[in-house]
Tab-separated table of C-alpha atoms and ligand atoms in Angstrom:
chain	number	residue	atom	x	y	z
Z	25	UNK	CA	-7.264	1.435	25.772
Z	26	UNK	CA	-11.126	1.183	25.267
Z	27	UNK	CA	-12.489	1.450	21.885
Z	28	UNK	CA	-15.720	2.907	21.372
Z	29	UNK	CA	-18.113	3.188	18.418
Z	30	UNK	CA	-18.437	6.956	18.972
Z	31	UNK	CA	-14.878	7.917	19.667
Z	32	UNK	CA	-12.460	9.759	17.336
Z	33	UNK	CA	-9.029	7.977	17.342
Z	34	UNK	CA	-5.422	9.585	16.484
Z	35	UNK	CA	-3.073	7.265	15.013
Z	36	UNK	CA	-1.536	8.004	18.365
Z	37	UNK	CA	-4.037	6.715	20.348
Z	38	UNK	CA	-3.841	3.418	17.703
Z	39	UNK	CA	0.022	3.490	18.445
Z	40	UNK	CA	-0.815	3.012	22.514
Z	41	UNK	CA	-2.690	-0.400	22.004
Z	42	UNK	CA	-0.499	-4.021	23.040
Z	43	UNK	CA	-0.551	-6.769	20.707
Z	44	UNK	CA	-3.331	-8.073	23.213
Z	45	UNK	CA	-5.801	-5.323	21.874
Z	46	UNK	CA	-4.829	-4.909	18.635
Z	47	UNK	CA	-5.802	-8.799	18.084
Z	48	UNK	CA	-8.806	-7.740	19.722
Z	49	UNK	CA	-9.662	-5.849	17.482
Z	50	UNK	CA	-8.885	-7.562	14.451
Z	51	UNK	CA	-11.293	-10.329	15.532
Z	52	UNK	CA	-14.083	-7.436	15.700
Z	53	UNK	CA	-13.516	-6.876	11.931
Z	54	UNK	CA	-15.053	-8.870	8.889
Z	55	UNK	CA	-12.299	-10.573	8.027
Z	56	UNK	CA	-9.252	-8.656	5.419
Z	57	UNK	CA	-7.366	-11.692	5.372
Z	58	UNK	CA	-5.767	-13.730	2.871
Z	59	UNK	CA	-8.810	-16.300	2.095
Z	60	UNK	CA	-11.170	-13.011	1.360
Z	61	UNK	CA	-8.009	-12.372	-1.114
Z	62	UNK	CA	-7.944	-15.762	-2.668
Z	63	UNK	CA	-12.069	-15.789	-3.639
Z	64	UNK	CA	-11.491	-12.492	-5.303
Z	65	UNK	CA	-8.310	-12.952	-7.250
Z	66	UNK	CA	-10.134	-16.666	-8.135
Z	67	UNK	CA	-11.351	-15.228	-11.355
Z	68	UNK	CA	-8.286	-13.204	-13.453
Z	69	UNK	CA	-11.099	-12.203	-16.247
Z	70	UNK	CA	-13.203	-9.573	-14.334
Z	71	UNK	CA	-13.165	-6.445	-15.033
Z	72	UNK	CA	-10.866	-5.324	-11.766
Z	73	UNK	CA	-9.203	-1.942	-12.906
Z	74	UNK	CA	-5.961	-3.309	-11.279
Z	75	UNK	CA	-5.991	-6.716	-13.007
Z	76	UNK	CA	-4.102	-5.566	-16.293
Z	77	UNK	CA	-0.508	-4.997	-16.304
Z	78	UNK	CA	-0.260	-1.784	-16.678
Z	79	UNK	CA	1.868	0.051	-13.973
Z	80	UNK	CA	0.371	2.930	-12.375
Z	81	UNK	CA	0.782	6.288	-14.077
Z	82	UNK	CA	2.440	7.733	-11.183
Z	83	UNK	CA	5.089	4.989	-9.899
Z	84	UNK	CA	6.003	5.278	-13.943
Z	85	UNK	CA	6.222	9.209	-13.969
Z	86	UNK	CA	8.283	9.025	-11.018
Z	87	UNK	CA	10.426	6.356	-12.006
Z	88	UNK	CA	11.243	8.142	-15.401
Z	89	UNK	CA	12.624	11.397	-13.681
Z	90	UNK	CA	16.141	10.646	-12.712
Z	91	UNK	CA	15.945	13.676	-10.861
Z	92	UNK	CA	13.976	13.404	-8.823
Z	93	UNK	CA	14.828	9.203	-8.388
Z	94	UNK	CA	18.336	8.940	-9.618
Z	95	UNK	CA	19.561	5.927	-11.205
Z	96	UNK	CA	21.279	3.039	-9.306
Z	97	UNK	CA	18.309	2.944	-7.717
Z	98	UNK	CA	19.216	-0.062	-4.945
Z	99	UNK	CA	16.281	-2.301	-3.543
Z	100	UNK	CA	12.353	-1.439	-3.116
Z	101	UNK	CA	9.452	-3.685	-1.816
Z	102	UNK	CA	5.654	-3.920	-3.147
Z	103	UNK	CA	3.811	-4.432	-0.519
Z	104	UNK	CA	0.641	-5.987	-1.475
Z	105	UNK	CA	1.947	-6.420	-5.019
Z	106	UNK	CA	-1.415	-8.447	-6.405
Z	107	UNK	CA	-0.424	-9.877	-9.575
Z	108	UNK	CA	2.951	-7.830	-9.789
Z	109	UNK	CA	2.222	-5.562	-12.410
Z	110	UNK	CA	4.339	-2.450	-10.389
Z	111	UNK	CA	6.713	-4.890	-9.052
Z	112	UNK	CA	7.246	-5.443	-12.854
Z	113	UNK	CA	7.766	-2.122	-13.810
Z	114	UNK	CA	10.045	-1.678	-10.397
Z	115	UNK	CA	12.415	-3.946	-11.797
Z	116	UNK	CA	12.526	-2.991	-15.367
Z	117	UNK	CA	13.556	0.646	-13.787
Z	118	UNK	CA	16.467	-0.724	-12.161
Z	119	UNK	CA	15.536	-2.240	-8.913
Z	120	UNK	CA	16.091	-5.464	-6.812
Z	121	UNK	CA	12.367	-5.810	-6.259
Z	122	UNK	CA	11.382	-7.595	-3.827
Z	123	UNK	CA	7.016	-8.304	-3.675
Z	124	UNK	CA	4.932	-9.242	-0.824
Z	125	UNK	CA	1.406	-10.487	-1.174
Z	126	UNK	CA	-0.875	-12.848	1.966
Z	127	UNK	CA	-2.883	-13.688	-0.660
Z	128	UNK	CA	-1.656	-17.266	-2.837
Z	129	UNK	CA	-3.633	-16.864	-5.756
Z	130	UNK	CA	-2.003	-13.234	-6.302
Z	131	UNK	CA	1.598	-14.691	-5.892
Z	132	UNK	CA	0.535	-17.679	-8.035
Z	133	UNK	CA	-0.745	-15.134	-10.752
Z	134	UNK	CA	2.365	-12.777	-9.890
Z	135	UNK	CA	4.879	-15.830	-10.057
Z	136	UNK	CA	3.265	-16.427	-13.736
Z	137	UNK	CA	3.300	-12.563	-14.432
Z	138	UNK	CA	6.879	-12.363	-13.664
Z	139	UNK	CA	7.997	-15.375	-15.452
Z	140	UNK	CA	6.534	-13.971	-18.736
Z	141	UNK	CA	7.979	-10.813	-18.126
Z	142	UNK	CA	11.836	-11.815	-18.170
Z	143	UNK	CA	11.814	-9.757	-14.751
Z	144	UNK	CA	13.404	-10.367	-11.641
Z	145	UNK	CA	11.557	-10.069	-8.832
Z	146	UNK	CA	11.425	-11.835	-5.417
Z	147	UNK	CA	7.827	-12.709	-4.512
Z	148	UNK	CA	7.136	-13.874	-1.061
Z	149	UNK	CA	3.467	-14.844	0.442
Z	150	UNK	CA	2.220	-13.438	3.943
Z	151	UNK	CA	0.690	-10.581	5.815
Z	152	UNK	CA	3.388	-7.444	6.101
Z	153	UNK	CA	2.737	-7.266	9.988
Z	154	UNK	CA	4.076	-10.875	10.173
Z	155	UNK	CA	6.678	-11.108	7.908
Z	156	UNK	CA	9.984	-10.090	8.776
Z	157	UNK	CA	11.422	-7.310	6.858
Z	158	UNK	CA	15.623	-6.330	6.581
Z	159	UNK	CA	15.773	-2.912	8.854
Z	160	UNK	CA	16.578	-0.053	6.416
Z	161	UNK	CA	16.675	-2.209	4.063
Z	162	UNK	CA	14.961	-0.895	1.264
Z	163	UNK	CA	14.921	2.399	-0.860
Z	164	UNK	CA	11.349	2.223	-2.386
Z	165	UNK	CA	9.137	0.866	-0.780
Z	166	UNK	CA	5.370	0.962	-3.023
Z	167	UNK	CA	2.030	0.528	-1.980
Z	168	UNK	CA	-0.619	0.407	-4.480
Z	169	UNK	CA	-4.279	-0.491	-3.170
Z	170	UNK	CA	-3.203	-1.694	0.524
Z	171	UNK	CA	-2.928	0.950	2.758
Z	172	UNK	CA	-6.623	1.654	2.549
Z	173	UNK	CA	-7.833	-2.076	3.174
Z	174	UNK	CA	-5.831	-1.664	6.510
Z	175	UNK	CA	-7.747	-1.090	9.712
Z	176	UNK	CA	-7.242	2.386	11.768
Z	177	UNK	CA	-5.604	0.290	14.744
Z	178	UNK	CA	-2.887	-1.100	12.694
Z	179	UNK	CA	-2.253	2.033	11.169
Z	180	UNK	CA	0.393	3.073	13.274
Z	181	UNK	CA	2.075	-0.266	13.095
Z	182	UNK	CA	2.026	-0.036	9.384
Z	183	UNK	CA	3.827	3.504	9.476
Z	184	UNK	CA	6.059	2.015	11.927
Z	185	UNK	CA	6.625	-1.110	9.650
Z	186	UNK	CA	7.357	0.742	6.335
Z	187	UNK	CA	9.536	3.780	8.477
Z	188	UNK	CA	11.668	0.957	9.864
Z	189	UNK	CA	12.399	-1.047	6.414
Z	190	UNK	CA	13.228	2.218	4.788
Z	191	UNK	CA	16.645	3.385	4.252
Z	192	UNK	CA	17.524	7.119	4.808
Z	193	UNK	CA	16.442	9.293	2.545
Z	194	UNK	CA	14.657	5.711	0.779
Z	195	UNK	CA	11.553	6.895	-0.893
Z	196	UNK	CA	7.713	5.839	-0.260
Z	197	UNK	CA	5.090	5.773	-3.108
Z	198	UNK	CA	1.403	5.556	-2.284
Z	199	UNK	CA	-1.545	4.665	-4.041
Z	200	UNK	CA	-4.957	4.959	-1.977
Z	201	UNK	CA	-8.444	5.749	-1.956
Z	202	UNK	CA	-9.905	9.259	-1.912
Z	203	UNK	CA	-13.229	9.507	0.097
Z	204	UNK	CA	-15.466	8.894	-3.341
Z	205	UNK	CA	-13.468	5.987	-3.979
Z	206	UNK	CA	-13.323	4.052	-0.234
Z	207	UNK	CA	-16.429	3.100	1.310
Z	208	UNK	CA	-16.969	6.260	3.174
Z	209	UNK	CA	-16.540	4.966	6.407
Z	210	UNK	CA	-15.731	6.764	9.277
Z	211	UNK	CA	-13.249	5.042	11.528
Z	212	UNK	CA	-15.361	5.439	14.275
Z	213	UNK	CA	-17.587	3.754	11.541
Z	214	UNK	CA	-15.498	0.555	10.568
Z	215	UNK	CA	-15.904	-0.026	14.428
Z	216	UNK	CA	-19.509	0.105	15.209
Z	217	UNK	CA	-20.475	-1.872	11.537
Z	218	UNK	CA	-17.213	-4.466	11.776
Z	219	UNK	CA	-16.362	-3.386	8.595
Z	220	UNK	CA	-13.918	-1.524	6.405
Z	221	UNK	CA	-16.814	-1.724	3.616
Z	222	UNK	CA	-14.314	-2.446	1.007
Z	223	UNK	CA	-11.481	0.117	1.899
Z	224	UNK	CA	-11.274	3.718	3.611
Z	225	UNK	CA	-11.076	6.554	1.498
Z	226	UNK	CA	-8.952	9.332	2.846
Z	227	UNK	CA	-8.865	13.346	2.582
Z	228	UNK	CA	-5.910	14.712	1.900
Z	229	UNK	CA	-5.648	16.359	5.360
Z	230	UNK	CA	-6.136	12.694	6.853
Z	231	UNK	CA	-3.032	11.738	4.415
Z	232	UNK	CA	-1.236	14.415	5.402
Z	233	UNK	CA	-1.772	14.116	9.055
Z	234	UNK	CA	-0.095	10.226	8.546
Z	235	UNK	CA	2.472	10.818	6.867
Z	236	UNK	CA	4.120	14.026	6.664
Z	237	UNK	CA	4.814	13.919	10.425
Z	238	UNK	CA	7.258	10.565	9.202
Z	239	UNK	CA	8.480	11.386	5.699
Z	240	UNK	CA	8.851	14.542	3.320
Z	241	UNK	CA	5.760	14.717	1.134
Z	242	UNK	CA	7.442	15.798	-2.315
Z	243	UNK	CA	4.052	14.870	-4.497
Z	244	UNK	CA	-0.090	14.498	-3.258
Z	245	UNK	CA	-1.803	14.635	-5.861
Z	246	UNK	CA	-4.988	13.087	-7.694
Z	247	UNK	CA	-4.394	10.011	-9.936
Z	248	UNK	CA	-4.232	10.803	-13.488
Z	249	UNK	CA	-6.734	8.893	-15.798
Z	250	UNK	CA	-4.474	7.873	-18.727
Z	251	UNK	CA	-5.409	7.384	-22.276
Z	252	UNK	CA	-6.509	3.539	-22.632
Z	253	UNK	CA	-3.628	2.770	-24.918
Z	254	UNK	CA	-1.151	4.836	-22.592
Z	255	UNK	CA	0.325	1.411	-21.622
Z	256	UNK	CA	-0.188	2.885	-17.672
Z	257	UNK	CA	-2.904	2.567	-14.964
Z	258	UNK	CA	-4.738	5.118	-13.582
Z	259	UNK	CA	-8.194	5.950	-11.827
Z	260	UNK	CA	-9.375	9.368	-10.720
Z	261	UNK	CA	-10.718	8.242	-7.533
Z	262	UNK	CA	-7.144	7.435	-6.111
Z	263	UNK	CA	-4.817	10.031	-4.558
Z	264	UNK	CA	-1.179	9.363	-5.165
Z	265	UNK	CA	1.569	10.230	-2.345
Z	266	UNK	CA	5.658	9.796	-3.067
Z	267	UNK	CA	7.425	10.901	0.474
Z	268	UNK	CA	10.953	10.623	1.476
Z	269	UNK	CA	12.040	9.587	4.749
Z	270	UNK	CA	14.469	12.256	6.636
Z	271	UNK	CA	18.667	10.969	6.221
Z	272	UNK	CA	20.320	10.614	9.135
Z	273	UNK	CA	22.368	13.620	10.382
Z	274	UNK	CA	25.706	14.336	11.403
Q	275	LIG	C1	-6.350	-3.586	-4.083
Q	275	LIG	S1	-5.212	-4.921	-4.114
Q	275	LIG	C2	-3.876	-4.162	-5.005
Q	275	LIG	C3	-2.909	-5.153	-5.601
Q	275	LIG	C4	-1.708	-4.511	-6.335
Q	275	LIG	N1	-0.911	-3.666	-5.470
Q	275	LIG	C5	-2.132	-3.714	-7.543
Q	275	LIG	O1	-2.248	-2.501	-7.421
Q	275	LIG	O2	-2.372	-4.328	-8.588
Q	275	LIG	C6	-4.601	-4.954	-2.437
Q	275	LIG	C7	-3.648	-6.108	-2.186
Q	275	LIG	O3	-3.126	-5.982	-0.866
Q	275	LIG	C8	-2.989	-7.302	-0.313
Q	275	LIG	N2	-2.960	-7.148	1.151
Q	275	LIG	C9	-3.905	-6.583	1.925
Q	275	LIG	N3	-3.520	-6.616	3.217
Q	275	LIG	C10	-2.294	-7.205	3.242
Q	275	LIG	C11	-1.386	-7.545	4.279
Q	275	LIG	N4	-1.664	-7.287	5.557
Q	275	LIG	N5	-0.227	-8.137	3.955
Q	275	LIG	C12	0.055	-8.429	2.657
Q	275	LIG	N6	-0.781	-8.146	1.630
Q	275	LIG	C13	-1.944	-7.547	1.919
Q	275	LIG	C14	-4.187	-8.054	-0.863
Q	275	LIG	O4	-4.003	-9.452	-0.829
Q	275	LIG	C15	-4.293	-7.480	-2.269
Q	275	LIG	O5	-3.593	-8.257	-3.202
């Protein structure tokens, strides 16, 4: 497939591309990779809204309604878990947690995190495209802050990715730029300037148009800003999505 500046891609058209291209086209990007991760999680004291540990307000508000997440809640994933703060809260709400992160320094901060905690949690270090995950194997699987730093021709693979580790009716929670909070790039955009420009933001048709052809959308909302003593995270430019993927019939 040819990728031009100009054109308007589907995530279907991003699903056609080989491995070839999609390389391709990860070398045309500035790069998102691991070593861009370890200079910015080098300094733990700046003021980065996601460097407390406070979980964010909506993983919490979901986790606290039994009804709508009953207990015996089985294994989830935190995929691009930073320095663990939801894989934290995961954990202390009943799951096997397991928490994925390419960059070291946010594993070495979320190995620390953890430790003090009293928490288990498994932390592993590499990029989700690479790392093998158990099929089905999860029944949460949360992203808080990655899906927008991923480029619109992995997109599909990422939907693929997280649809494959996902038990039946496993759940999917989703934490991600609205347009005034990304960069306000196009994807056409990230294309002709090589860039992501610090993350997408996304409409909530675009979110809609990912995902709810792949999982029930129960919740897609607008982050809450919490009260600073709240004990939770929260930031008005993020949407928040919780889907569930389809059980298996018959
Ligand atoms: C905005 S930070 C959010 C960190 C954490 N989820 C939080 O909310 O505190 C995004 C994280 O995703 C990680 N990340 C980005 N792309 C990734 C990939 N392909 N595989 C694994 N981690 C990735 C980065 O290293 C970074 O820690």
């Amino acid at each position: 497939m040819l990728i031009t500046p100009d054109a308007s891609h589907s995530l279907q058209d991003f699903g056609a591309l080989s491995e070839a291209d999609l390389r391709v086209l990860d070398a045309s990007l500035q790069a998102q990779d691991s070593p861009r991760w370890d200079a910015f999680y080098q300094d733990r004291s700046k003021p980065c809204p996601f460097f407390g540990e406070q979980p964010d307000e909506s993983l919490a508000a979901w986790l606290a309604d039994e009804a709508l997440i009953p207990a015996g809640r089985g294994r989830a994933l935190d995929l691009g878990c930073g320095n663990a703060r939801n894989a934290i809260h995961l954990a202390r709400s009943g799951f096997h947690v397991d928490a994925l992160d390419y960059s070291a320094q946010a594993i070495a901060w979320a190995k620390e995190r953890v430790a003090a905690s009293g928490a288990e949690v498994g932390l592993r270090q590499g990029d989700f495209f690479e790392l093998a995950l158990p099929e089905a194997g999860y029944d949460f699987i949360y992203d808080s802050g990655c899906f927008h730093h991923i480029a619109p021709h992995r997109r599909a693979t990422y939907v693929a990715r997280v649809l494959r580790a996902l038990k039946p009716g496993g759940w999917f929670g989703l934490c991600a730029f609205r347009p005034e909070g990304g960069s306000g790039f196009s994807d056409a955009e990230v294309y002709a300037r090589h860039s992501l420009g610090g993350g997408l933001g996304y409409t909530e048709a675009q979110l809609r148009a990912i995902w709810s052809p792949v999982l029930q959308v129960l919740e897609l909302r607008q982050m809450h800003k919490p009260a600073a003593d709240s004990g939770r995270f929260g930031e008005a430019f993020l949407w928040v999505l919780l889907g569930r993927k389809p059980r298996l019939r018959g």
